[in-house]
Each structure stands twice: as C-alpha cells, then as structure tokens.
C-alpha cells in the first residue's frame, strides 16, 4: 500500500513537475517579453528564439545526463585501472585482445549477428507472405507476434522447459528430448552441448524477433503497387518468380530496416544468455561479459567499461546509417 | 484451364498448411509453459505437458486384509475388499513388483498353494483358500489405474504467497507506471518543438535523438550508478524511474516527432494566424491529435520496462523485498531449476500482464513499430 502511494505520488509529482515547468516557463517568458505594447514585434521575436529551448530543455537534459555523459565517462574509465585510480591508456583494450573469454564473446557475438537477423528476417518474410493470403491470417499474425510481449527472462524459462533433460530411459518432459528419443536418438543436455548450445540460445531470440520482422515486412509487401504484380502475372511469372524477382527487390529497404534493428537487439543481448547459461559452456557474449566484470566478484570498472566501449563502437556504423537514412527521408 | 485451377487450389492448401505449421511452432513454447503451470509437481515430473490432456496410467499397490478379515463361506476362507479408492477403474493388476500389470481385471489367479485371487475392474478383490491363510501381513496387489486429466491452481496460490511473487508483482507495477507516464510528457513537448518550431540546432538535435536510439544501455550503467550514489539517490525507485525515463526518451521523441510532423500544416498555421501561442497550439491541437502515437509509445515503454531485467538489477537493490518479477524469476531459475511447477507458474504470472496489454492494444503496437523503425531508402 505504501508502495502504491509512493508510485502514485511519483506520477503526480512527475506530471505536476512537467506541467509546472512547461506552463510556468512559458508564462515567465511571456511576462518578460510581453507580445504586446510598443516593443511587441521585438519581444515576440526574442521569445520565439527562447521558447523552443523551454520545450526541448528537459528532454535534452535527460538525454545528455543519462546517455551522452555516460558514454564519455565510460570511455574515460576504460582508460583507467579497476577502481579508476591509475591511468593505463590502452591497457584494458590490449588485455581484452589477449583474453580468451573476450575473444570467445566476440566470436559468439559475430555468430549471433549472422544467424539471428538472417533467420528472423527469413521467417518474418515467410510468415508475412503466408498470413497475408489467408482469411485467418490476422489471428496467425497475432500469435507469431505474441513472443514480442514476453520478457527475455520469461522466454528463457519457456525455452528451458523445452530443452529440459532427463536421463536416458526416464520419461522426457522436455519437448525437444522427447522428440529426439521418439525418433530413436539419445537425450542431450542441449544447453551444455558445445558449440551447438549457442544456436539453442539464438533460437530464443529468433522466436521473439520474427514477429517484429513479420509486421514490418507485411506492411512493406502490402505497399507494393498492384500494377507491378499484375504486370508480372500477365507476363507469366510463376509464384516463385513473383516473390523473389518482383516482391523481394521492392521491399529491400524494409528488409534493411528489419536487419539493422535486429542487429542492434542482438548486440545488446544480455538477458537470454544471463539466465539460461550465464555465459558458461562457451556461450559468453559481450554484454554478459561486461556485466561479469562490472558487477560480479570484485568489480573491474576499467575492463568492464572497455568492453562497453567496444560494444558502442560496434553499434556506431548502424547509428550513422540510421541518421543518414532519417535525414534523407526528411529531405 | 482446369489444370490451372487445380494447381491454384493445391497451392492454397500448401499456404494454409505452412501458415498453420508456422503458427503452431510459434505458439507451442508458450502453451507448454501455460499448461505446465496448472500441473502439480508429480504430474510434471512423470510426463510431458503434452500428455496432460489424455488420461495417464498410474501404478500403485495395496494390501489385502489378513486372517482377521477372513470369513468362512461354504467351507472356504474368504477375504474381500477393494484396492482402489473412489470410482477409479482398474486397467490391469499383478502380484509382483516385476510385473505389476500381468493380469486383466476379472481374471482369477492362483497365487500360492490353494489361494485364488480375483480382482475385478472396479477394484474389488476376492481372495479364497481352503485352509486358514495364516498370514500376518496382507498380500500385495499391484494396480494400474487410469488417472483422468487433472489440473490445479495450487501452484499459483503457492507462488504468489510463499515464493514472494505477489510482492514482486507490486514492485514491478511500481517501477513501470511512473516510468511509462513521465517520459511521454517530456517527450511530447520536445517532439513538438522538433517538428513545428524553428530554431538553430533543430536538425542536429533530431539527428542526435536518432543516434541515441541505438546506444547500448550497458555503457551507461556504471557512470549512472556512481552518479546516483554521488547525488544521494542511491539504489531505489527514484533512480530506476529516472533511468527508465531517460532510456525511453529517444524512442518517444523520435516516434512522436515523426507523427507530429505528419499533422496537417494548415491547421497549425491557421491557429498561429489566429494568434495562438505555441503552448496553446501544442495543448489544444497537437496533443489531442497525437493520441495514437502517444498510445504506441506508452505500450512500448510499458512492455520494455515491465520486461526489463538489466536496469532493475543494477538500479534497484537485490534483496527479496526489492526484486521485480524478472529478478525473482531469474533467482528461481538459479535456486529452483528443477521445480518446474514453481518456475512455470512464476514465469506465466510475469508474462500475463504484457500478454494482456499486447492482445488488447496490438493495433497501436503495430502502428508504433511501423512508425518507429527508421525507414530505409
């Protein structure tokens, strides 16, 4: 109850604070530069120069303090030793290059980057194409899209149940091992099965992200002008040709969007590895490795920050590409 | 012509079947969790969840009565009774642990010198002998009974009270709601300025917001935690609200700006001509018209905050009273890895609210996704 009061209080305070700031500051501005009287013209001009900053001020402050400053601070920390007391230059980065776990993480991250966006896009495209053509397609779409709403941790539990292992001869309660034993195979502890366990983790993210890919690509497919499709059919294109030669090239832009967005998700992937294997058995990834260095045992902020900065550097090309596209679109 | 039609219908069938398979494949994992959350521990460990809809076979044993229960009927010593409880039906029985299902119900078997045993389908047995039995303990009868599908909500009761998930649910709610509401307001004003006000630096700010969309949160954890400690917020709700507000802002500003810039120019220009100030235009025209975009973002932020583990782990304390649901779930996965009835139920409770939000507001979510992904060239 107390908790609820606090939460309600915070909402009230937050909303009130916003209202007071935006309304009050505008009021103050209008009273300093009243839009009437002898200097009305000048006043309006001056007020209009200041007002945008009242509007964007809080957002800029938040973004600056909570996102821009930490990047700079992390970079600074990455040049220092564990507790930040001594400058070590590129030492942490050199350490990373020689560290087995770091190299394993980079390698695994690359694997994730290849597999997850590719599979999600392919399945998403397949789902979009299939469900767009049938009457119960919308229900189907909803169900494929549903994992989007499930947390990575929840998905971790869901898939661990599927990968559950019982000794050979016992009743298998994990779906995968049940199928395998039914087909005459031996049950496996999938999550410790190097190197395939990486793929069993990736499947979880593919399962979650396919819905996203499907939604974007389905909209793109519908956006293809009817005439081009009709023309292709009249010219005798087979369904396969129609799909791969006419439709796919026209939605390349959307495929790129899906691919880059999922790439970002993949680079940040943390929860799935964290709760399912915690990076053991050769499944470490950068984000989880960083968490290990920052919060486990005796923290090493220098090394942790260096890994974070590596993550940041990998993301940067996509950031630039996004900005470029957004600006191009704005004209 | 006919061939074409036939081909077309077989293609339609192929589409239907493939789509169905895909949907099933995507639904089954969640279904498994859902079904498992209604089964008790014994059921979960004795059979897969997919077997829970059909009757399962259960073997057990019971003992017959002893000499004390014997009656004399027509010169025979007879012991009678039942080996099942209630109205269970026997599908097989036996007298040895090695072959507990050796005999059919109704069969009469000589189990020892002169002892005749009959067990019928309803579980009643009749043991006869020409001489006194002379046994101290009853004879064992192994039974195979069919247990009808059985589901329980006991797991939910246990998880919500004893495992502390009820408390975690409240914590999650406490984190989520302010962290969803506050960024909307801040972002709406900023988005309006970026969309409809002219000022130097506007293009740069917009580009900055797009850039910040992809910054990995991980980068900011340590600096922010130290900053919170330095200014006295420490670990707690205030810190996590601020953090989530900030982390949600890039998407909020970006989504809302894209939406607002698409509003009809004439409406806003004519309001300006009529002497409305920017503040009035924002409040009276732009804000109400932007409702769909606001709803889209609210859903995103709600799902994201509700499902988050990393930010909560770092910015909230890690004692049992402070954990959010994802945190509890993670802890349970470590400490109760094999107790699927607890895990499945907890997981389902934690994903129930997002699923409800998802299914009831899907329209806005889709709209937001379409507007929020940077459109490629």
XYZ file of C-alpha atoms in Angstrom, chain B residues 5-374:
370
model
C -7.405 -24.151 -61.205
C -6.232 -27.416 -59.688
C -2.737 -26.075 -59.275
C -4.041 -22.970 -57.657
C -6.081 -24.822 -55.082
C -3.198 -27.098 -54.179
C -1.064 -24.012 -53.728
C -3.739 -22.520 -51.485
C -3.677 -25.680 -49.437
C 0.070 -25.524 -49.167
C -0.183 -21.938 -47.947
C -2.788 -22.838 -45.351
C -0.805 -25.781 -44.067
C 2.531 -23.974 -43.947
C 0.981 -20.994 -42.207
C -0.665 -23.287 -39.713
C 2.592 -25.107 -39.009
C 4.408 -21.844 -38.522
C 1.776 -20.570 -36.103
C 1.813 -23.831 -34.157
C 5.586 -23.764 -33.961
C 5.489 -20.255 -32.568
C 2.699 -20.910 -30.090
C 3.746 -24.240 -28.636
C 6.546 -22.975 -26.387
C 4.220 -20.576 -24.569
C 1.449 -23.133 -24.477
C 3.790 -25.591 -22.799
C 4.544 -23.110 -20.069
C 0.880 -22.280 -19.614
C -0.196 -25.909 -19.329
C 2.672 -26.771 -17.007
C 1.679 -24.013 -14.618
C -1.551 -25.901 -13.901
C 0.079 -29.243 -13.125
C 1.455 -30.323 -9.795
C 4.996 -31.447 -9.202
C 4.336 -35.180 -9.600
C 2.473 -34.716 -12.834
C 5.193 -32.504 -14.295
C 7.967 -34.930 -13.475
C 6.074 -38.037 -14.541
C 5.007 -36.948 -18.006
C 5.462 -34.198 -20.555
C 2.901 -31.389 -20.561
C 1.616 -32.503 -23.947
C 0.449 -35.733 -22.319
C -1.599 -33.929 -19.709
C -4.784 -33.796 -21.769
C -5.145 -37.544 -22.036
C -5.663 -39.870 -19.099
C -2.413 -41.124 -17.684
C -1.708 -44.506 -16.143
C -0.684 -44.666 -12.563
C 0.642 -47.756 -10.843
C 0.435 -48.361 -7.148
C -0.203 -51.166 -4.753
C -2.483 -52.056 -1.888
C -2.536 -54.902 0.596
C -5.306 -57.356 1.116
C -6.736 -57.953 4.534
C -5.265 -60.552 6.881
C -6.670 -63.535 8.752
C -8.609 -61.166 10.951
C -10.693 -60.099 7.969
C -11.269 -63.613 6.696
C -14.746 -65.081 6.686
C -15.806 -68.624 6.137
C -18.182 -69.129 3.241
C -19.206 -72.589 2.081
C -16.121 -74.139 3.627
C -13.766 -71.605 2.053
C -11.816 -68.929 3.797
C -12.554 -65.652 2.028
C -11.061 -62.170 2.278
C -12.831 -59.420 0.342
C -12.234 -55.726 -0.074
C -11.198 -53.084 -2.530
C -7.769 -51.979 -3.742
C -8.858 -48.669 -5.250
C -10.331 -45.511 -3.848
C -13.430 -43.805 -5.129
C -14.613 -44.841 -8.548
C -11.237 -45.445 -10.180
C -11.178 -48.043 -12.889
C -8.525 -50.721 -12.910
C -6.882 -51.467 -16.241
C -4.504 -54.193 -15.069
C -3.199 -55.764 -11.909
C -0.493 -58.071 -10.664
C 1.047 -59.557 -7.578
C 4.736 -58.907 -8.152
C 6.636 -55.635 -8.460
C 8.326 -57.000 -11.554
C 5.096 -57.417 -13.477
C 2.599 -55.042 -11.901
C 0.263 -55.308 -14.892
C 0.383 -59.048 -15.554
C -3.314 -59.820 -15.209
C -6.504 -58.439 -16.667
C -9.355 -57.305 -14.398
C -11.702 -60.193 -13.697
C -9.039 -62.876 -14.066
C -8.719 -65.472 -11.340
C -5.198 -66.439 -10.486
C -3.702 -68.993 -8.169
C -1.018 -67.077 -6.351
C 0.036 -69.613 -3.774
C -0.806 -73.109 -2.853
C -4.594 -73.161 -2.928
C -5.027 -69.400 -2.792
C -7.237 -67.973 -5.510
C -7.234 -64.239 -6.168
C -9.688 -62.362 -8.335
C -9.527 -58.617 -8.878
C -12.305 -57.017 -10.855
C -12.401 -53.770 -12.811
C -13.918 -51.703 -10.017
C -11.017 -52.642 -7.740
C -12.799 -55.163 -5.537
C -10.863 -58.317 -4.864
C -11.688 -61.735 -3.505
C -9.009 -63.990 -2.039
C -10.025 -67.530 -1.208
C -8.324 -70.504 0.365
C -9.421 -73.913 1.606
C -7.220 -73.676 4.677
C -6.767 -70.735 7.051
C -4.417 -68.187 5.494
C -2.031 -67.909 8.356
C -0.507 -64.587 7.234
C 0.384 -61.640 9.378
C 0.598 -59.059 6.590
C -1.782 -58.778 3.679
C -0.823 -59.918 0.218
C 0.336 -57.104 -2.100
C -1.789 -56.330 -5.125
C -0.287 -54.019 -7.741
C -2.764 -51.889 -9.600
C -2.688 -49.911 -12.795
C -5.360 -47.256 -12.844
C -6.227 -44.626 -15.400
C -5.999 -41.136 -13.942
C -8.160 -38.613 -15.763
C -6.533 -35.291 -16.787
C -6.195 -33.177 -13.703
C -5.271 -29.529 -13.398
C -4.717 -27.443 -10.316
C -4.375 -23.779 -9.448
C -2.411 -24.663 -6.334
C 0.840 -23.525 -7.933
C -0.499 -20.016 -8.349
C -1.505 -19.842 -4.741
C 1.881 -21.039 -3.563
C 3.907 -18.838 -5.870
C 2.012 -15.653 -5.089
C 2.289 -16.088 -1.339
C 5.188 -18.283 -0.274
C 7.571 -17.518 -3.117
C 7.123 -13.777 -2.818
C 5.911 -13.187 -6.325
C 2.968 -11.149 -5.100
C 5.356 -8.645 -3.632
C 7.454 -8.660 -6.795
C 4.343 -8.022 -8.846
C 3.688 -4.866 -6.832
C 7.309 -3.800 -7.209
C 7.153 -4.234 -10.954
C 3.966 -2.224 -11.132
C 5.538 0.488 -9.001
C 8.524 0.702 -11.302
C 6.551 0.509 -14.519
C 3.756 3.022 -14.239
C 5.685 6.196 -13.427
C 8.415 5.121 -15.846
C 5.778 4.938 -18.563
C 3.858 8.126 -17.845
C 6.619 10.642 -17.225
C 8.672 10.225 -20.417
C 5.544 10.754 -22.504
C 5.077 14.287 -21.242
C 8.695 15.279 -21.555
C 8.971 13.736 -24.991
C 5.753 15.267 -26.307
C 6.979 18.820 -25.754
C 10.374 18.084 -27.244
C 8.806 16.351 -30.222
C 6.549 19.319 -30.873
C 9.500 21.683 -30.827
C 11.484 19.462 -33.176
C 8.529 19.118 -35.519
C 6.947 22.559 -35.609
C 9.235 25.211 -34.137
C 12.123 26.795 -35.977
C 15.359 27.225 -34.134
C 19.054 26.789 -34.789
C 20.273 23.338 -33.870
C 16.999 21.623 -34.587
C 18.398 19.342 -37.272
C 21.341 18.475 -35.073
C 19.101 17.614 -32.132
C 16.905 15.430 -34.304
C 19.925 13.575 -35.636
C 21.165 13.217 -32.081
C 17.926 11.607 -30.991
C 18.087 9.128 -33.862
C 21.669 8.339 -32.912
C 20.845 7.815 -29.251
C 18.186 5.269 -30.221
C 20.863 2.618 -30.584
C 23.234 3.425 -27.715
C 23.663 0.219 -25.735
C 22.308 0.712 -22.218
C 25.220 -1.243 -20.863
C 27.512 1.686 -21.494
C 25.651 3.902 -19.084
C 25.205 1.599 -16.109
C 28.335 2.253 -14.084
C 28.571 6.014 -14.666
C 24.917 6.448 -13.749
C 25.052 4.256 -10.692
C 28.012 6.227 -9.412
C 26.287 9.474 -10.209
C 23.185 8.347 -8.327
C 25.326 7.416 -5.364
C 27.121 10.746 -5.509
C 23.957 12.852 -5.505
C 22.316 10.720 -2.816
C 19.635 8.866 -4.788
C 21.489 5.597 -4.427
C 19.721 2.398 -5.362
C 15.976 2.682 -5.291
C 12.804 3.601 -7.089
C 13.796 7.194 -7.754
C 16.916 6.062 -9.564
C 15.182 3.483 -11.686
C 12.374 5.875 -12.626
C 14.875 8.450 -13.778
C 16.906 5.868 -15.667
C 13.915 4.348 -17.450
C 12.570 7.794 -18.272
C 15.850 8.733 -19.913
C 16.302 5.418 -21.707
C 12.796 5.656 -23.135
C 13.140 9.223 -24.328
C 14.948 8.710 -27.660
C 12.244 6.386 -28.945
C 9.499 8.592 -27.513
C 10.822 11.781 -29.066
C 11.512 10.053 -32.360
C 8.098 8.383 -32.611
C 6.170 11.478 -31.581
C 8.141 13.819 -33.798
C 7.568 11.603 -36.835
C 3.887 11.539 -36.058
C 3.501 15.238 -35.317
C 5.340 16.309 -38.447
C 2.681 14.478 -40.428
C -0.176 16.501 -38.931
C -1.872 18.864 -41.399
C 0.129 22.049 -41.718
C -2.932 24.226 -42.434
C -4.496 23.506 -39.062
C -1.402 24.602 -37.194
C -0.677 27.593 -39.443
C -4.209 28.892 -39.182
C -4.077 28.620 -35.404
C -0.858 30.648 -35.479
C -2.510 33.291 -37.635
C -5.357 33.444 -35.145
C -2.790 34.422 -32.535
C -2.446 31.150 -30.654
C 0.870 30.705 -28.899
C 2.978 27.616 -29.375
C 1.946 26.434 -25.958
C -1.715 26.723 -26.851
C -1.260 25.045 -30.215
C 0.534 22.198 -28.539
C -2.034 21.707 -25.828
C -5.221 22.255 -27.798
C -4.359 20.876 -31.237
C -1.212 18.797 -31.448
C -1.508 16.812 -28.226
C -5.068 15.572 -28.802
C -4.324 14.729 -32.433
C -1.238 12.764 -31.443
C -3.107 10.329 -29.274
C -2.348 7.245 -31.423
C 1.381 7.931 -31.304
C 1.244 8.561 -27.560
C -0.553 5.255 -27.098
C 2.010 3.452 -29.255
C 4.873 4.732 -27.240
C 3.119 4.073 -23.939
C 2.721 0.421 -24.880
C 6.329 0.099 -25.964
C 7.629 1.679 -22.845
C 5.294 -0.341 -20.644
C 6.387 -3.632 -22.182
C 10.017 -2.653 -22.137
C 10.059 -1.546 -18.504
C 7.922 -4.438 -17.339
C 10.154 -6.966 -19.076
C 13.458 -5.356 -18.227
C 15.938 -7.219 -16.096
C 19.221 -5.390 -16.547
C 18.202 -1.896 -15.453
C 16.266 -3.267 -12.499
C 19.162 -5.457 -11.393
C 21.533 -2.525 -11.445
C 19.412 0.353 -10.187
C 17.218 -1.412 -7.640
C 18.507 -3.334 -4.672
C 18.716 -7.106 -4.832
C 17.061 -8.125 -1.592
C 13.946 -10.242 -1.786
C 11.680 -7.302 -0.946
C 13.094 -5.142 -3.706
C 13.180 -7.578 -6.593
C 10.947 -7.076 -9.597
C 9.377 -10.094 -11.230
C 12.080 -10.685 -13.792
C 14.565 -10.598 -10.932
C 12.629 -13.150 -8.893
C 12.289 -15.322 -11.948
C 15.985 -15.211 -12.541
C 16.670 -16.108 -8.936
C 14.213 -19.003 -9.094
C 15.907 -20.307 -12.216
C 19.086 -20.496 -10.219
C 17.739 -21.877 -6.955
C 14.805 -23.986 -8.145
C 15.989 -25.051 -11.556
C 14.215 -28.399 -11.353
C 10.971 -27.294 -9.749
C 9.070 -26.644 -12.891
C 5.737 -26.115 -11.174
C 7.195 -23.052 -9.427
C 9.166 -21.787 -12.407
C 6.420 -22.212 -14.962
C 3.814 -20.570 -12.770
C 6.042 -17.633 -11.845
C 7.010 -17.127 -15.461
C 3.417 -17.190 -16.545
C 2.386 -14.628 -13.951
C 5.190 -12.344 -15.076
C 4.200 -12.558 -18.739
C 0.444 -12.435 -18.177
C 0.179 -8.644 -17.911
C 2.305 -7.948 -21.003
C 0.256 -10.501 -22.917
C -2.997 -8.829 -21.904
C -1.633 -5.433 -22.892
C -0.330 -6.927 -26.121
C -3.556 -8.548 -27.204
C -5.776 -5.633 -26.259
C -3.602 -2.898 -27.765
C -1.952 -4.703 -30.638
C -3.188 -2.170 -33.161
C -1.235 0.655 -31.553
C 1.810 -1.517 -31.122
C 1.917 -2.348 -34.822
C 1.391 1.278 -35.751
C 4.204 2.299 -33.459
C 6.556 -0.305 -34.874
C 5.871 0.859 -38.385
C 6.498 4.477 -37.471
C 9.400 3.785 -35.170
C 11.723 1.818 -37.363
C 13.904 4.178 -39.319
